[in-house]
Coordinates of C-alpha atoms in Angstrom, one line a residue:
M1 CA -53.9 6.6 55.3
K2 CA -52.9 3.2 56.7
Q3 CA -55.1 0.4 57.8
D4 CA -57.6 2.0 60.2
A5 CA -58.6 -0.9 62.5
T6 CA -60.3 1.2 65.2
R7 CA -63.1 2.2 62.9
G8 CA -63.3 -1.1 61.2
A9 CA -62.7 0.3 57.7
A10 CA -59.6 -0.8 55.8
Y11 CA -59.0 2.7 54.5
T12 CA -60.4 6.2 55.1
V13 CA -60.2 9.5 53.2
D14 CA -61.0 12.7 55.1
C15 CA -63.7 15.0 53.5
E16 CA -64.7 18.6 54.2
D17 CA -68.3 17.7 54.9
Y18 CA -70.7 15.0 55.8
V19 CA -70.9 12.6 52.8
H20 CA -74.5 11.8 51.7
V21 CA -73.7 9.6 48.7
V22 CA -70.7 8.0 47.1
E23 CA -70.3 6.3 43.7
F24 CA -67.3 4.6 42.0
N25 CA -67.4 5.0 38.3
P26 CA -68.7 1.5 37.1
F27 CA -67.4 2.1 33.5
E28 CA -63.9 1.7 32.0
S29 CA -62.5 5.3 31.9
G30 CA -59.2 4.7 30.2
D31 CA -57.1 5.3 33.2
S32 CA -55.5 2.8 35.7
G33 CA -56.9 4.7 38.7
N34 CA -60.6 4.6 39.8
L35 CA -62.8 7.6 39.5
I36 CA -65.0 8.2 42.5
A37 CA -67.6 10.9 43.2
Y38 CA -69.2 11.9 46.4
G39 CA -71.8 14.4 47.4
G40 CA -72.2 16.6 50.4
S41 CA -74.6 19.4 51.5
N42 CA -74.0 21.6 48.4
Y43 CA -71.2 20.2 46.3
V44 CA -70.0 17.1 44.4
V45 CA -66.3 16.1 44.6
V46 CA -64.8 14.0 41.8
G47 CA -61.6 12.2 42.8
M48 CA -59.2 9.5 41.7
C49 CA -58.2 6.6 44.0
T50 CA -55.8 3.7 43.7
F51 CA -55.5 0.9 46.3
Q52 CA -52.5 -1.3 47.4
E53 CA -54.5 -4.3 46.1
E54 CA -54.0 -2.9 42.6
E55 CA -50.5 -1.4 42.8
S56 CA -47.9 -2.9 45.1
D57 CA -45.9 0.3 45.5
I58 CA -48.9 2.1 47.1
E59 CA -49.3 1.9 50.9
G60 CA -53.0 1.6 51.6
I61 CA -54.8 4.1 49.4
Q62 CA -53.7 6.9 47.2
Y63 CA -56.4 9.6 46.7
K64 CA -56.5 12.8 44.8
T65 CA -59.3 15.3 44.3
L66 CA -59.7 16.2 40.6
R67 CA -62.5 18.8 40.9
T68 CA -65.1 20.1 43.2
F69 CA -68.5 21.1 41.6
H70 CA -70.7 23.6 43.3
H71 CA -74.2 22.1 43.6
G72 CA -76.1 24.7 45.8
V73 CA -78.4 22.1 47.4
R74 CA -77.9 18.7 49.1
V75 CA -76.8 15.9 46.8
D76 CA -79.0 12.7 47.2
G77 CA -77.8 10.6 44.3
I78 CA -75.0 10.4 41.7
A79 CA -74.9 8.4 38.5
W80 CA -71.8 8.2 36.2
S81 CA -72.1 8.4 32.4
P82 CA -70.2 5.8 30.3
E83 CA -69.1 8.8 28.2
T84 CA -66.6 9.7 31.0
K85 CA -63.1 9.3 29.5
L86 CA -59.8 10.3 31.0
D87 CA -57.7 9.1 28.1
S88 CA -59.3 11.4 25.6
L89 CA -58.1 15.0 24.8
P90 CA -59.5 16.9 26.5
P91 CA -60.7 14.4 29.2
V92 CA -64.5 14.1 29.7
I93 CA -66.1 13.9 33.1
K94 CA -69.8 13.3 32.9
F95 CA -72.3 12.5 35.6
C96 CA -75.7 13.4 36.9
T97 CA -77.1 14.1 40.4
S98 CA -80.5 14.0 42.1
A99 CA -81.0 16.6 44.7
A100 CA -83.3 17.7 47.6
D101 CA -85.0 20.2 45.3
M102 CA -86.5 17.3 43.2
K103 CA -84.3 18.2 40.2
I104 CA -81.7 16.3 38.2
R105 CA -78.5 18.1 37.2
L106 CA -76.3 16.8 34.4
F107 CA -72.6 17.9 34.8
T108 CA -70.0 17.9 32.0
S109 CA -66.4 18.9 32.6
D110 CA -63.0 18.7 30.9
L111 CA -61.4 19.3 34.3
Q112 CA -60.1 22.7 33.1
D113 CA -62.2 25.6 31.7
K114 CA -65.3 23.7 30.5
N115 CA -67.7 23.0 33.4
E116 CA -71.3 23.0 32.4
Y117 CA -74.5 21.7 34.0
K118 CA -78.1 21.3 32.8
V119 CA -81.1 21.0 35.0
L120 CA -83.8 18.3 34.2
E121 CA -87.1 19.2 35.8
G122 CA -90.3 17.2 36.0
H123 CA -90.4 15.1 39.2
S124 CA -92.9 16.4 41.8
D125 CA -91.4 14.6 44.8
F126 CA -88.1 13.2 46.1
I127 CA -85.9 11.4 43.5
N128 CA -84.7 8.0 45.0
D129 CA -82.5 6.7 42.2
L130 CA -81.1 7.5 38.8
V131 CA -78.9 5.8 36.2
F132 CA -77.4 6.4 32.7
H133 CA -78.0 4.3 29.6
P134 CA -75.0 1.9 30.1
K135 CA -73.8 1.8 26.4
E136 CA -74.2 5.2 24.8
G137 CA -75.1 7.2 27.9
H138 CA -77.6 9.2 25.8
E139 CA -80.5 8.7 28.3
I140 CA -81.1 8.9 32.0
A141 CA -83.7 6.9 33.9
S142 CA -85.0 8.2 37.3
V143 CA -87.5 7.0 39.9
S144 CA -89.3 9.1 42.5
D145 CA -91.7 9.3 45.5
D146 CA -94.1 10.8 42.9
H147 CA -94.9 7.3 41.7
T148 CA -93.2 7.6 38.4
C149 CA -90.2 6.3 36.5
R150 CA -89.1 8.8 33.8
I151 CA -86.6 8.5 30.9
W152 CA -84.9 11.7 29.9
N153 CA -82.6 12.6 26.9
L154 CA -79.6 14.7 27.6
E155 CA -81.4 17.8 26.4
G156 CA -83.7 17.4 29.4
K157 CA -86.8 16.2 27.4
Q158 CA -88.7 13.2 28.8
T159 CA -88.8 10.3 26.2
A160 CA -90.8 7.9 28.4
H161 CA -92.9 7.9 31.5
F162 CA -94.2 5.0 33.6
L163 CA -96.8 5.3 36.3
L164 CA -96.0 3.2 39.4
H165 CA -98.3 2.0 42.2
S166 CA -96.1 3.3 45.0
P167 CA -92.8 5.3 45.3
G168 CA -90.0 4.2 42.9
M169 CA -87.0 3.3 45.0
S170 CA -84.4 1.8 42.5
V171 CA -83.9 1.8 38.8
C172 CA -81.3 -0.4 36.9
W173 CA -80.6 -0.7 33.2
H174 CA -79.7 -4.1 31.7
P175 CA -76.0 -3.9 30.8
E176 CA -76.3 -5.6 27.4
E177 CA -80.0 -5.7 26.4
T178 CA -80.5 -2.0 26.9
F179 CA -84.2 -2.0 26.0
K180 CA -84.8 -3.6 29.4
L181 CA -85.1 -1.5 32.6
M182 CA -85.8 -2.8 36.1
V183 CA -87.9 -0.6 38.5
A184 CA -88.3 -1.5 42.2
E185 CA -91.2 0.0 44.2
K186 CA -91.6 0.6 47.9
N187 CA -94.7 -1.8 48.0
G188 CA -92.4 -4.7 47.2
M189 CA -93.1 -5.0 43.5
I190 CA -90.1 -5.1 41.1
R191 CA -91.0 -4.8 37.4
F192 CA -89.0 -5.2 34.2
Y193 CA -90.0 -2.9 31.4
D194 CA -89.5 -3.2 27.6
L195 CA -88.5 0.4 26.6
M196 CA -89.3 -0.2 23.0
A197 CA -92.9 -1.5 23.7
Q198 CA -93.0 0.8 26.7
Q199 CA -94.7 -1.9 28.9
A200 CA -93.9 -4.2 31.7
I201 CA -92.7 -7.7 30.7
L202 CA -92.1 -9.4 34.0
S203 CA -92.5 -8.8 37.7
L204 CA -91.1 -10.0 41.0
Q205 CA -92.8 -9.8 44.4
S206 CA -91.3 -9.2 47.9
E207 CA -93.4 -10.4 50.8
Q208 CA -91.7 -7.9 53.0
T209 CA -92.2 -4.2 52.9
P210 CA -91.2 -1.5 52.7
L211 CA -88.7 -2.3 49.9
M212 CA -86.0 0.3 50.2
S213 CA -83.4 -0.7 47.6
A214 CA -83.0 -3.3 44.8
H215 CA -80.2 -4.1 42.4
W216 CA -79.8 -6.1 39.2
C217 CA -76.8 -8.4 39.3
L218 CA -74.6 -7.4 36.3
K219 CA -72.5 -10.6 36.5
N220 CA -75.7 -12.7 36.2
T221 CA -78.8 -10.8 35.1
F222 CA -81.1 -13.7 36.2
K223 CA -80.4 -12.6 39.7
V224 CA -82.0 -9.6 41.5
G225 CA -81.4 -8.6 45.1
A226 CA -83.1 -6.2 47.4
V227 CA -83.6 -5.1 51.0
A228 CA -87.0 -4.8 52.6
G229 CA -87.9 -4.5 56.2
N230 CA -85.0 -6.0 58.1
D231 CA -84.2 -8.6 55.4
W232 CA -82.1 -9.1 52.3
I233 CA -83.9 -10.9 49.5
I234 CA -82.6 -12.7 46.4
W235 CA -84.6 -13.8 43.3
D236 CA -83.7 -16.0 40.4
I237 CA -86.0 -14.8 37.7
T238 CA -85.7 -18.0 35.7
R239 CA -87.3 -19.9 38.6
S240 CA -90.0 -17.9 40.3
S241 CA -91.4 -14.5 40.9
Y242 CA -91.1 -15.2 44.6
P243 CA -87.7 -15.0 46.4
Q244 CA -85.2 -17.8 46.3
E245 CA -83.6 -16.7 49.5
T246 CA -84.4 -14.3 52.3
R247 CA -82.5 -13.5 55.5
P248 CA -83.0 -11.0 58.3
V249 CA -79.8 -8.9 58.7
H250 CA -80.4 -5.4 60.0
M251 CA -81.9 -4.6 63.4
D252 CA -82.9 -1.0 62.5
R253 CA -84.3 -1.7 59.0
A254 CA -82.2 -2.3 56.0
H255 CA -81.4 0.6 53.7
L256 CA -79.3 -0.2 50.6
F257 CA -78.5 -3.4 48.6
R258 CA -75.6 -3.5 46.0
W259 CA -74.2 -6.5 44.1
S260 CA -70.5 -6.7 43.7
A261 CA -69.3 -5.9 40.1
I262 CA -67.0 -8.9 40.1
S263 CA -68.9 -11.8 41.6
E264 CA -72.5 -13.0 41.3
N265 CA -72.3 -14.3 44.9
L266 CA -71.0 -11.2 46.7
F267 CA -73.2 -8.3 47.8
A268 CA -73.4 -5.6 50.4
T269 CA -76.1 -4.1 52.5
T270 CA -76.4 -1.2 54.9
G271 CA -78.9 -0.5 57.7
Y272 CA -80.5 2.8 58.6
P273 CA -78.7 4.9 61.1
G274 CA -80.9 4.0 64.1
K275 CA -80.4 4.0 67.8
M276 CA -76.9 2.7 67.3
A277 CA -74.4 3.3 64.5
S278 CA -75.6 2.1 61.1
Q279 CA -74.3 -1.3 60.1
F280 CA -72.5 -2.2 56.9
Q281 CA -72.4 -5.8 55.9
I282 CA -70.8 -7.9 53.0
H283 CA -72.6 -11.2 52.3
H284 CA -71.6 -14.2 50.3
L285 CA -74.4 -16.5 49.0
G286 CA -73.8 -19.9 50.6
H287 CA -72.6 -18.4 53.9
S288 CA -75.3 -18.1 56.5
Q289 CA -73.6 -15.2 58.3
P290 CA -72.2 -11.9 56.8
I291 CA -68.5 -12.4 55.9
L292 CA -67.8 -8.9 57.0
T293 CA -69.6 -6.4 59.3
G294 CA -68.6 -2.8 59.7
S295 CA -70.0 0.1 61.7
V296 CA -70.3 3.7 60.6
A297 CA -71.5 6.5 62.9
V298 CA -73.7 8.0 60.3
G299 CA -73.3 6.0 57.1
S300 CA -74.9 6.8 53.8
G301 CA -74.3 5.7 50.2
L302 CA -72.8 2.3 49.2
S303 CA -70.7 1.5 46.1
W304 CA -68.5 -1.4 44.9
H305 CA -65.2 -0.9 43.1
R306 CA -65.3 -2.0 39.4
T307 CA -62.6 -4.6 39.7
L308 CA -61.9 -5.3 43.4
P309 CA -63.9 -6.8 46.2
L310 CA -63.9 -3.4 47.8
C311 CA -66.8 -1.2 49.0
A312 CA -67.1 2.5 49.7
V313 CA -69.5 4.0 52.2
G314 CA -69.9 7.7 53.0
G315 CA -69.6 8.9 56.6
D316 CA -69.2 12.0 58.8
H317 CA -66.5 14.0 57.0
K318 CA -65.1 10.7 55.7
L319 CA -65.1 8.1 52.9
L320 CA -64.7 4.6 54.4
F321 CA -63.5 1.6 52.4
W322 CA -63.8 -2.1 53.3
V323 CA -62.0 -4.9 51.5
T324 CA -63.0 -8.6 51.5
E325 CA -61.9 -11.8 49.8
I326 CA -63.9 -13.3 46.9

């Protein structure tokens, strides 16, 4: 598992299947390693990885699978719960998935005998994104091609339901003010909802469509980023509902946008697997060109490490990791 220059990625981990989605745990879990989950055609794998950037006695990457969860259907999305804790006795692993059968599954495990899952049903079309309440983890928000955003409790009951004007593509919870939720729609509209009043309080507009992915910057929540058409788009919500900066980046349509967890100027985008390999790019605001470009034969998923300038992308029987400077 040394530096893997031929494929462009700094590190790779071999997987038993094509990886559809990959997510680092964004929350502190009480262990020095980093929890990572990835989904294939009918299972979710939860593993632990540590990089040489964190511990000098490691060469490249150290990866260990903790548990494989049978899923029975293709995994399309994964969201970690803040209740996941490795330093408790017994440990708690908690995450939810969205799947090709339009259902959400909530998994809870102690990595030993207790492995439970609950099915949350209600969406009538493809689920594009889902996220846990970032403080207590007692609710899940999801958005779908059925033109709804839904909030669920962990019993599977819907506690709120917002009608959208087009497919919901992304949903993000404010990390501190947890009554605020951001929902991005395919028609280029991004709305912020007050969950207590259950109404929209602010909106942003992308001139490009289709908007495929949007993300709230957790280091500076005045910043929102998205990809639409071939472009990445950045808003400063204190200035205008129209974009502050827009740049074309992907030939075959842009697919995903993710802010880094450690810098408000660092973000990554991916393109759709098109005629060529799909492109992965890391951008820095203030640089006119991407600071890093990678290529994945069939890339899917995109996730930043919680404390390093390091990105994971899923590939064909592989996890690929890219590292950049801040």
